Structures are given as structure tokens and as C-alpha cells.
Coordinates of C-alpha atoms in Angstrom, one line a residue:
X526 CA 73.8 49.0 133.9
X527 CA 70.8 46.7 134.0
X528 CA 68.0 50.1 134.0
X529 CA 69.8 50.9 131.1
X530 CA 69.7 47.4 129.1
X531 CA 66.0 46.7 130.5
X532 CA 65.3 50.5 129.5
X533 CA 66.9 49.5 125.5
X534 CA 65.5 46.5 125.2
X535 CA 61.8 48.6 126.0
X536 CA 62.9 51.0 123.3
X537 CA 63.9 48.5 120.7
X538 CA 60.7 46.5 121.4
X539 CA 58.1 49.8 121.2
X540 CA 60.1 50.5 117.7
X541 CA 59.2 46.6 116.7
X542 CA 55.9 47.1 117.3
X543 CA 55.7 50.3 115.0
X544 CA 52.8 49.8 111.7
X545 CA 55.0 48.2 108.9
X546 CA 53.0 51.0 106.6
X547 CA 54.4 53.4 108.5
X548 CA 58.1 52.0 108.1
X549 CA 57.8 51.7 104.4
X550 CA 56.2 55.0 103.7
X551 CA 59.4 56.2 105.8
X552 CA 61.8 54.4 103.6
X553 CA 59.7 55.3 100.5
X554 CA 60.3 58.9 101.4
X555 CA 64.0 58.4 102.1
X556 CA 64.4 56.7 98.8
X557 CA 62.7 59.4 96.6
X558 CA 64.5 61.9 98.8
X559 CA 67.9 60.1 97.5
X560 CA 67.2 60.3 93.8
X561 CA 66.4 63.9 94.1
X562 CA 69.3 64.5 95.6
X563 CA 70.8 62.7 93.0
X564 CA 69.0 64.1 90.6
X565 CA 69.5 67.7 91.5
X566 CA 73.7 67.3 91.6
X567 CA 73.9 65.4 88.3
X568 CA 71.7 68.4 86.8
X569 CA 73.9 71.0 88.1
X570 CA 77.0 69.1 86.8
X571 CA 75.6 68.9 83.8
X572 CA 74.9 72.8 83.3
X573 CA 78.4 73.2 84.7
X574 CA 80.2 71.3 82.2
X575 CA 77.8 72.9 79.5
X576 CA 78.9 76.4 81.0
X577 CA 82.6 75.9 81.3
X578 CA 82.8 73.9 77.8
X579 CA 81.2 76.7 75.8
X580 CA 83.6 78.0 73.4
X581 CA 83.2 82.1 74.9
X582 CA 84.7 80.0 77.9
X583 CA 86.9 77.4 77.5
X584 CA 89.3 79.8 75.1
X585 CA 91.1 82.8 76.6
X586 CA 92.8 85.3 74.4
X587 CA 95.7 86.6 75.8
X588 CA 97.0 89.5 72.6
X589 CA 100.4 91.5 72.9
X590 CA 100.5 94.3 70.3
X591 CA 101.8 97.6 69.1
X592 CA 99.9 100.5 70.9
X593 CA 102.0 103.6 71.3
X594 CA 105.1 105.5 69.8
X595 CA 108.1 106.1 72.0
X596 CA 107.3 109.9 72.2
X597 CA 103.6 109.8 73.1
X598 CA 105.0 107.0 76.1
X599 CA 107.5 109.6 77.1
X600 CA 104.5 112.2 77.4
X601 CA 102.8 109.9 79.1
X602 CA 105.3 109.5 81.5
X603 CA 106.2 112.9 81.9
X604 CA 103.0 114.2 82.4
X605 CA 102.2 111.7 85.6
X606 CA 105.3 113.0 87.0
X607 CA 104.2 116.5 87.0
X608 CA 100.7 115.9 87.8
X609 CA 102.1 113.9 91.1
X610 CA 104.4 116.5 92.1
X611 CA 101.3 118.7 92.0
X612 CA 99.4 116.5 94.1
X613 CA 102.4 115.9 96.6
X614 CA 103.6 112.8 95.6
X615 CA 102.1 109.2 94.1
X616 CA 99.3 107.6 95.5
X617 CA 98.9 103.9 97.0
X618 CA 95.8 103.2 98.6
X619 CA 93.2 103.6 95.7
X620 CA 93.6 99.7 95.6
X621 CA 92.6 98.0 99.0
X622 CA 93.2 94.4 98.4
X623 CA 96.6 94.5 95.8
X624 CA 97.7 98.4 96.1
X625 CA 99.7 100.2 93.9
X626 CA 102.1 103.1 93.7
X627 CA 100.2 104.7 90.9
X628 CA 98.3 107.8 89.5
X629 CA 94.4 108.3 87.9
X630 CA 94.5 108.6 84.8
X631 CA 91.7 111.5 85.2
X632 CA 94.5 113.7 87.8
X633 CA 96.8 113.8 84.7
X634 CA 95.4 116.2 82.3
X635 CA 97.1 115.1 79.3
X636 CA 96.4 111.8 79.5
X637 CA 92.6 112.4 80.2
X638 CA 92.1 114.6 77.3
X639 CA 94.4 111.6 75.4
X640 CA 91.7 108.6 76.3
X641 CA 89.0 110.7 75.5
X642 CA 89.6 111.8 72.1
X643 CA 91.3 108.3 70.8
X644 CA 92.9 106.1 73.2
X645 CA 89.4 104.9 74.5
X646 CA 88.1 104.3 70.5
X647 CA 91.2 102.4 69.4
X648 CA 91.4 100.0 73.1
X649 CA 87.4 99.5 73.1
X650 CA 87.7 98.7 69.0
X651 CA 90.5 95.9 69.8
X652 CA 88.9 94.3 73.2
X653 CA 85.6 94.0 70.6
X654 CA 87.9 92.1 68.7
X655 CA 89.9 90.1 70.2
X656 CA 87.1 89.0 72.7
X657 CA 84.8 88.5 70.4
X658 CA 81.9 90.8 71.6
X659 CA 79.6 90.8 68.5
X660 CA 80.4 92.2 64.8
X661 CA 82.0 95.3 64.9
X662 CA 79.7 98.5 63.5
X663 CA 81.1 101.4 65.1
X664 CA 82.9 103.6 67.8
X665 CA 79.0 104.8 69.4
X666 CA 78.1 100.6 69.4
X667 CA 81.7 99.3 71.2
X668 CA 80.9 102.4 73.7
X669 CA 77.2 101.3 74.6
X670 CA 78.7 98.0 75.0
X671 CA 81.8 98.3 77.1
X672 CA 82.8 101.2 79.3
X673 CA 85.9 101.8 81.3
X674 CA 86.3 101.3 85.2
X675 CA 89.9 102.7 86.2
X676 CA 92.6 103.7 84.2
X677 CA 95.7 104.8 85.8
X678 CA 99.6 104.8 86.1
X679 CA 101.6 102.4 87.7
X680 CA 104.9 103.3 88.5
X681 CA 107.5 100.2 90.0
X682 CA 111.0 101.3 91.5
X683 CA 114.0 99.4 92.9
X684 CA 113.8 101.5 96.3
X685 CA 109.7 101.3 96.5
X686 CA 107.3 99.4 95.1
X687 CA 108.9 96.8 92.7
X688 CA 106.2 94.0 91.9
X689 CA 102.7 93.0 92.9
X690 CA 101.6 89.7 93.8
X691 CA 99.4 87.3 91.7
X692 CA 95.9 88.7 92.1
X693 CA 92.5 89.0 89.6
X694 CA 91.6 92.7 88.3
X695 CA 88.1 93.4 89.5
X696 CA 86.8 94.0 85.9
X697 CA 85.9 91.2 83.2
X698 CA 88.7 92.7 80.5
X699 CA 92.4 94.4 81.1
X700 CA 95.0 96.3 79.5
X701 CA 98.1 97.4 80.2
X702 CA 101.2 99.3 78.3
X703 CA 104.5 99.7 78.8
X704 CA 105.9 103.2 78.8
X705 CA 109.6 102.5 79.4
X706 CA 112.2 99.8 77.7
X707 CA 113.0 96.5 79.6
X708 CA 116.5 96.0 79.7
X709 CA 117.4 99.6 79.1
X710 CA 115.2 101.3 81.6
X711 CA 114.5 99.4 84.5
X712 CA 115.9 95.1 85.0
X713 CA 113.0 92.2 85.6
X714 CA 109.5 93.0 85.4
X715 CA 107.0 91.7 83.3
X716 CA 103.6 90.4 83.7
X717 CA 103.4 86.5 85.0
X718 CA 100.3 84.7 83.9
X719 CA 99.8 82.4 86.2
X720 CA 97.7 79.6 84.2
X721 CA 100.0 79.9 81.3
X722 CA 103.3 79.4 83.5
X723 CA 104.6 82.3 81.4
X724 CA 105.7 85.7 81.6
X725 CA 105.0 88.6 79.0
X726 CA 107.6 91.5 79.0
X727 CA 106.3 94.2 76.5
X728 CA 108.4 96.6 74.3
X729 CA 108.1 100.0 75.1
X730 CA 104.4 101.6 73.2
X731 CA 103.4 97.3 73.1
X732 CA 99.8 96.6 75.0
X733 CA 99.1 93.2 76.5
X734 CA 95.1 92.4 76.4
X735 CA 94.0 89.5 78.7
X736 CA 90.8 88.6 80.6
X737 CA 90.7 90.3 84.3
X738 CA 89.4 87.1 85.9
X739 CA 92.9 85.0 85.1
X740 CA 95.5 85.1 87.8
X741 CA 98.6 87.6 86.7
X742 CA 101.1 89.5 88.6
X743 CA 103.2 92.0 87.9
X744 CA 107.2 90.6 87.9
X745 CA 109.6 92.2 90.2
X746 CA 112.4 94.8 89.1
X747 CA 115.6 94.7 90.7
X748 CA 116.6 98.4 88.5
X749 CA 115.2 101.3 87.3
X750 CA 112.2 102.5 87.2
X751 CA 109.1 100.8 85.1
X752 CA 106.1 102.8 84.4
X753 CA 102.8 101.1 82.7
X754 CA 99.2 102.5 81.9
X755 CA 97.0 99.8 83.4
X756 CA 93.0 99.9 82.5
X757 CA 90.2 97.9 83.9
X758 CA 86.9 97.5 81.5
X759 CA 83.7 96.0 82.2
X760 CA 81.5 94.6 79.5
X761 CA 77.6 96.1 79.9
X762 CA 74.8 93.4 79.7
X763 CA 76.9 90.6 79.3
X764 CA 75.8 86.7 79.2
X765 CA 75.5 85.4 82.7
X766 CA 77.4 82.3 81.3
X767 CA 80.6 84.1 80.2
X768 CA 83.3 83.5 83.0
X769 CA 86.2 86.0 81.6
X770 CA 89.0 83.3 81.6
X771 CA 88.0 81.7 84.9
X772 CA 88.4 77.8 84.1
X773 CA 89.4 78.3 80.6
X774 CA 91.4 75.0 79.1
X775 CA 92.8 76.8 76.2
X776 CA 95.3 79.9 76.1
X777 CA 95.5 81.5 72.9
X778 CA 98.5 83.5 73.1
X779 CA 99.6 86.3 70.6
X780 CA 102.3 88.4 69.9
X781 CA 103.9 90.6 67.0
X782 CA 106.3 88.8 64.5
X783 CA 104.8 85.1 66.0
X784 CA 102.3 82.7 65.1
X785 CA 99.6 81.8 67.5
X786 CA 100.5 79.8 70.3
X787 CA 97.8 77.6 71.9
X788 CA 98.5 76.4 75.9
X789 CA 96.5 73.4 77.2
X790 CA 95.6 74.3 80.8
X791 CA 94.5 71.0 83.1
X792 CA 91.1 72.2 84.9
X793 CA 91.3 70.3 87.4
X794 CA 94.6 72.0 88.0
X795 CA 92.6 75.2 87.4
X796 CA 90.0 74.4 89.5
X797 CA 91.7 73.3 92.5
X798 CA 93.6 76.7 92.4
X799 CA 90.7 78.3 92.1
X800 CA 89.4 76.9 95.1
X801 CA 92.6 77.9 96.9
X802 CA 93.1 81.3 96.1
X803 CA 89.0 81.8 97.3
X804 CA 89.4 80.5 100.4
X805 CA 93.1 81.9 101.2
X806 CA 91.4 85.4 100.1
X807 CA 88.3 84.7 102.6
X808 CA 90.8 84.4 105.1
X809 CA 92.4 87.2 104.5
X810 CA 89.6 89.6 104.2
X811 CA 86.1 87.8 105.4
X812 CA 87.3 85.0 108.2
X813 CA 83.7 84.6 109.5
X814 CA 82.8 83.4 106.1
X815 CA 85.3 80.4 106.4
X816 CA 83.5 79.8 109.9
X817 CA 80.2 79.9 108.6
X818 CA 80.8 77.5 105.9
X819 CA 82.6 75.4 107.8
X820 CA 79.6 75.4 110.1
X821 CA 77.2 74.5 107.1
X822 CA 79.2 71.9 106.4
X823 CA 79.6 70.4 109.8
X824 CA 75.8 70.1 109.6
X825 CA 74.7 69.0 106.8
X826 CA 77.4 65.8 108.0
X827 CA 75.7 65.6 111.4
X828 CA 72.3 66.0 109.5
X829 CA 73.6 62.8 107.4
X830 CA 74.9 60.7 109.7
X831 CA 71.4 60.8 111.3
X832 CA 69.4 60.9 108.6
X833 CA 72.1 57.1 107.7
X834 CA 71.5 56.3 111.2
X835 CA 67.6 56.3 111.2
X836 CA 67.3 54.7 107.9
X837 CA 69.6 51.9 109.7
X838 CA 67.1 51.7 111.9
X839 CA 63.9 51.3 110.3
X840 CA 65.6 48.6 107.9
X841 CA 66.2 46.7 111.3
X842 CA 62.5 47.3 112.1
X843 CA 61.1 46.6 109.0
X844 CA 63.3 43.5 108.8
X845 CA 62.0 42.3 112.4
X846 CA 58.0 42.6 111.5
X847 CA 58.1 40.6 108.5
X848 CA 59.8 38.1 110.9
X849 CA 57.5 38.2 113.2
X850 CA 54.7 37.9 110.1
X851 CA 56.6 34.7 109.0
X852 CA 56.5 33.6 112.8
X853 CA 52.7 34.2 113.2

């Protein structure tokens, strides 16, 4: 025990000893090092708040609408039937993180030749719209400017597949139409937004628009059979500042025969959530990313404490030789 205090006491008087320009060019450094550090997170902040308060970002549109007459739903519906027979039944693994019994669009004839000679004009004319993607000019414009990523055919049954949990669409903009009556054709469903605290159940031929980056799921049936015409669009060239509904504080929500209704949404709320749902879908899919950031983060507190304890020190030091001055 006495080596080790005789051995200390050798250390601590070596560090006493060290040039006091030395110690203050030390503490210099560790004080501009803090108001950069500083600096840096209170300009980041900023921009953040900047990004999130923009008005593209902290309103999200969420439109229900007529679409569709009854018949042309029924053809719809009809047609996937047959095209799945063909092909041996429905499919549900095109989706690998939130799968669905569903269909292409593109292996139903009738409904491919259907989006591409006016389905696709009137959707891409209303998204330009409601999301307000520039002044309208024409069908050529709206098509250089958005363009569509999967279109398809969900189809929900009390003895299969009967809801799908909250999840994002990987797209920035969504739509999807209801091809069969709630109430009469199949019991539940709907689509739960989950920043709104609400649930939309559309009439049969009604399409709900919403941003693909805000949390929805599709409601449970207990009956029937449900059948809906989901679409996934990405915007081309768009602003790296536009988040699609992520963070928004505002929900504008709109639906036939009712006035606008606007829903205040806490972000913090949003944000924590956020923060949730990214790191309970890491774990689910990429572990070794949770591991890796909790790594980082391990360090850059071991890195701190250090970085504290040193600067601990050369107070101490710095504090002894102007004692030692005042002595001599």
C-alpha cells in the first residue's frame, strides 16, 4: 500500500511540475472545443425546427373522396378473382416486412389496361392537389413529376388474413379504395391513423389519400370479405426537406358532406413514437444496428468521462502552480 501512495504522490508531483503554458493552452483548447460542440448542436436544432416548422411539413392532408361507381368496383373485384384462380391462388409474400394477401395490379388485365388509360390521370391529378406539388398544367407535367411504385389488391377474410398491423408504406404518397360495402359486405375494417387516434371506413367506390410516411393500419374484420385497391406513389426530384407527414403537428382531415376538420398532434408525442417504432423495427430486422449504436454511444460516454476527468485534472494543476507562484 505504501509503493502505491509513494508511487501517486510521484505522479501528482511530476504533473505539478508541468509548464503552466502548457496547462492553459490545454484548457484553452478544451474550452473552444466546448463552444463548438455547443455551437454545432444549437445549429442543427435550429435547421431542425426550421425543417419540421415549414408549412409542406407541419400540415398533413389526409382527403376521403368519391373515386369509383359500384359497377366498375364489382369489375374490379371480379377480375382479381379470376386473374388469381389463373395464377393458383392469392399471393402473400410480395411484401416482406407487413405482407399481404393481395394481387398486382399488372397480373389482372383489366385493371392494368384500367390505370393506364384513366385511373393513373385522375389519382396523379388529385395527389397534385391535395399535396400541393406545384400548379397544375397537365396530365404529361403530373406524370414527369410523380410516378407509381405498386399498385395492387388487397383482399381481408374472416378465415385468412383479416387486418394488418400499424406500419409506414414505403413510398412518400398513398391511396387506397374500397371495392366492397362495410356493414353489408364484410363487419370491422377500416383504416386506423395512428397520429390522428382515428379510424376512416370508406363507402364502397370512396378513396382515402394520406402521406405514406404517417403510421396507419389496416382495422380488423370479424365478417365477410373486404377487398381494396391500395397504390404506393413516389414523388420524382422532390425537396430534401419535405418529410411526407413524418412529425407533422397538424392533420387536415377531409371527407364528403363535412367541413374540414383540423387535429393538433403533440410532437413530442410524435417524436418519441417515432423513436420507438425505429428502434422496435431495428430489432426486428437489423439487431446489429441496435449493438452498434449502443456501442457508439457507450463511447463517446467513456470518451467524456475522460475527456471531464482530465480537465479535472489540469484545473487541479493549474490551481497548484499559481500557488506555488504566490508561495515563491
Amino acid at each position: 500500500v505504501d509503493g502505491w501512495v509513494l508511487a501517486s504522490d510521484e505522479i501528482r508531483t511530476r504533473r505539478s511540475m508541468r509548464s503552466p503554458d502548457t496547462t492553459d493552452v490545454l484548457l484553452r483548447f478544451w474550452g473552444k472545443a466546448n463552444v463548438c460542440a455547443v455551437g454545432l448542436i444549437l445549429a442543427v436544432l435550429l435547421c431542425a425546427a426550421c425543417v419540421v416548422n415549414h408549412p409542406a411539413n407541419r400540415v398533413a392532408h389526409v382527403v376521403l373522396e368519391p373515386l369509383l361507381p359500384d359497377d366498375q368496383c364489382d369489375r374490379i373485384v371480379e377480375a382479381a378473382e379470376r386473374a388469381a384462380l389463373v395464377r393458383g391462388g392469392w399471393m402473400s409474400h410480395r411484401h416482406k416486412s407487413y405482407p399481404t394477401t393481395d394481387l398486382s395490379a399488372f397480373d389482372i388485365p383489366m385493371l392494368e389496361q384500367f390505370w393506364n388509360s384513366s385511373l393513373s390521370a385522375t389519382i396523379f391529378k388529385r395527389m397534385h392537389d391535395i399535396f400541393e406539388l406545384g400548379p397544375y398544367v397537365s396530365k404529361q407535367q403530373t406524370e414527369d413529376i410523380l410516378y407509381l411504385r405498386d399498385l395492387f389488391v388487397v383482399k381481408y377474410t374472416s378465415d385468412g388474413q383479416r387486418s394488418l398491423s400499424l406500419h409506414m408504406d414505403g413510398s412518400h404518397l398513398s391511396f387506397n379504395v374500397a371495392l366492397r360495402t362495410a356493414g353489408e359486405d364484410y363487419t370491422g375494417g377500416g383504416t386506423f391513423i395512428k397520429a390522428m387516434d382515428r379510424t376512416i371506413v370508406a363507402k364502397k367506390g370512396q378513396v382515402l389519400f394520406h402521406p405514406s410516411c404517417i403510421y396507419h393500419q389496416g382495422v380488423e374484420i370479424t365478417e365477410g370479405t373486404r377487398y381494396i385497391l391500395v397504390g404506393f406513389v413516389k414523388v420524382k426530384n422532390f425537396p430534401s426537406w419535405r418529410l411526407w407527414g413524418n412529425l407533422a403537428t397538424e392533420f387536415v382531415l377531409r371527407e364528403p358532406d363535412n367541413q374540414d376538420q383540423h387535429i393538433r398532434v403533440s410532437f413530442v408525442r410524435s417524436f418519441v413514437f417515432l423513436l420507438y417504432r425505429a428502434f422496435y423495427e431495428m430489432s426486428e430486422t437489423a439487431p446489429w444496428v441496435l449493438y452498434l449504436l449502443g456501442g457508439c454511444i457507450l463511447l463517446i460516454i467513456v470518451l467524456s468521462v475522460s475527456i471531464a476527468h482530465d480537465h479535472y485534472q489540469i484545473s487541479k494543476i493549474q490551481q497548484r502552480t499559481q500557488n506555488m507562484k504566490k508561495r515563491g
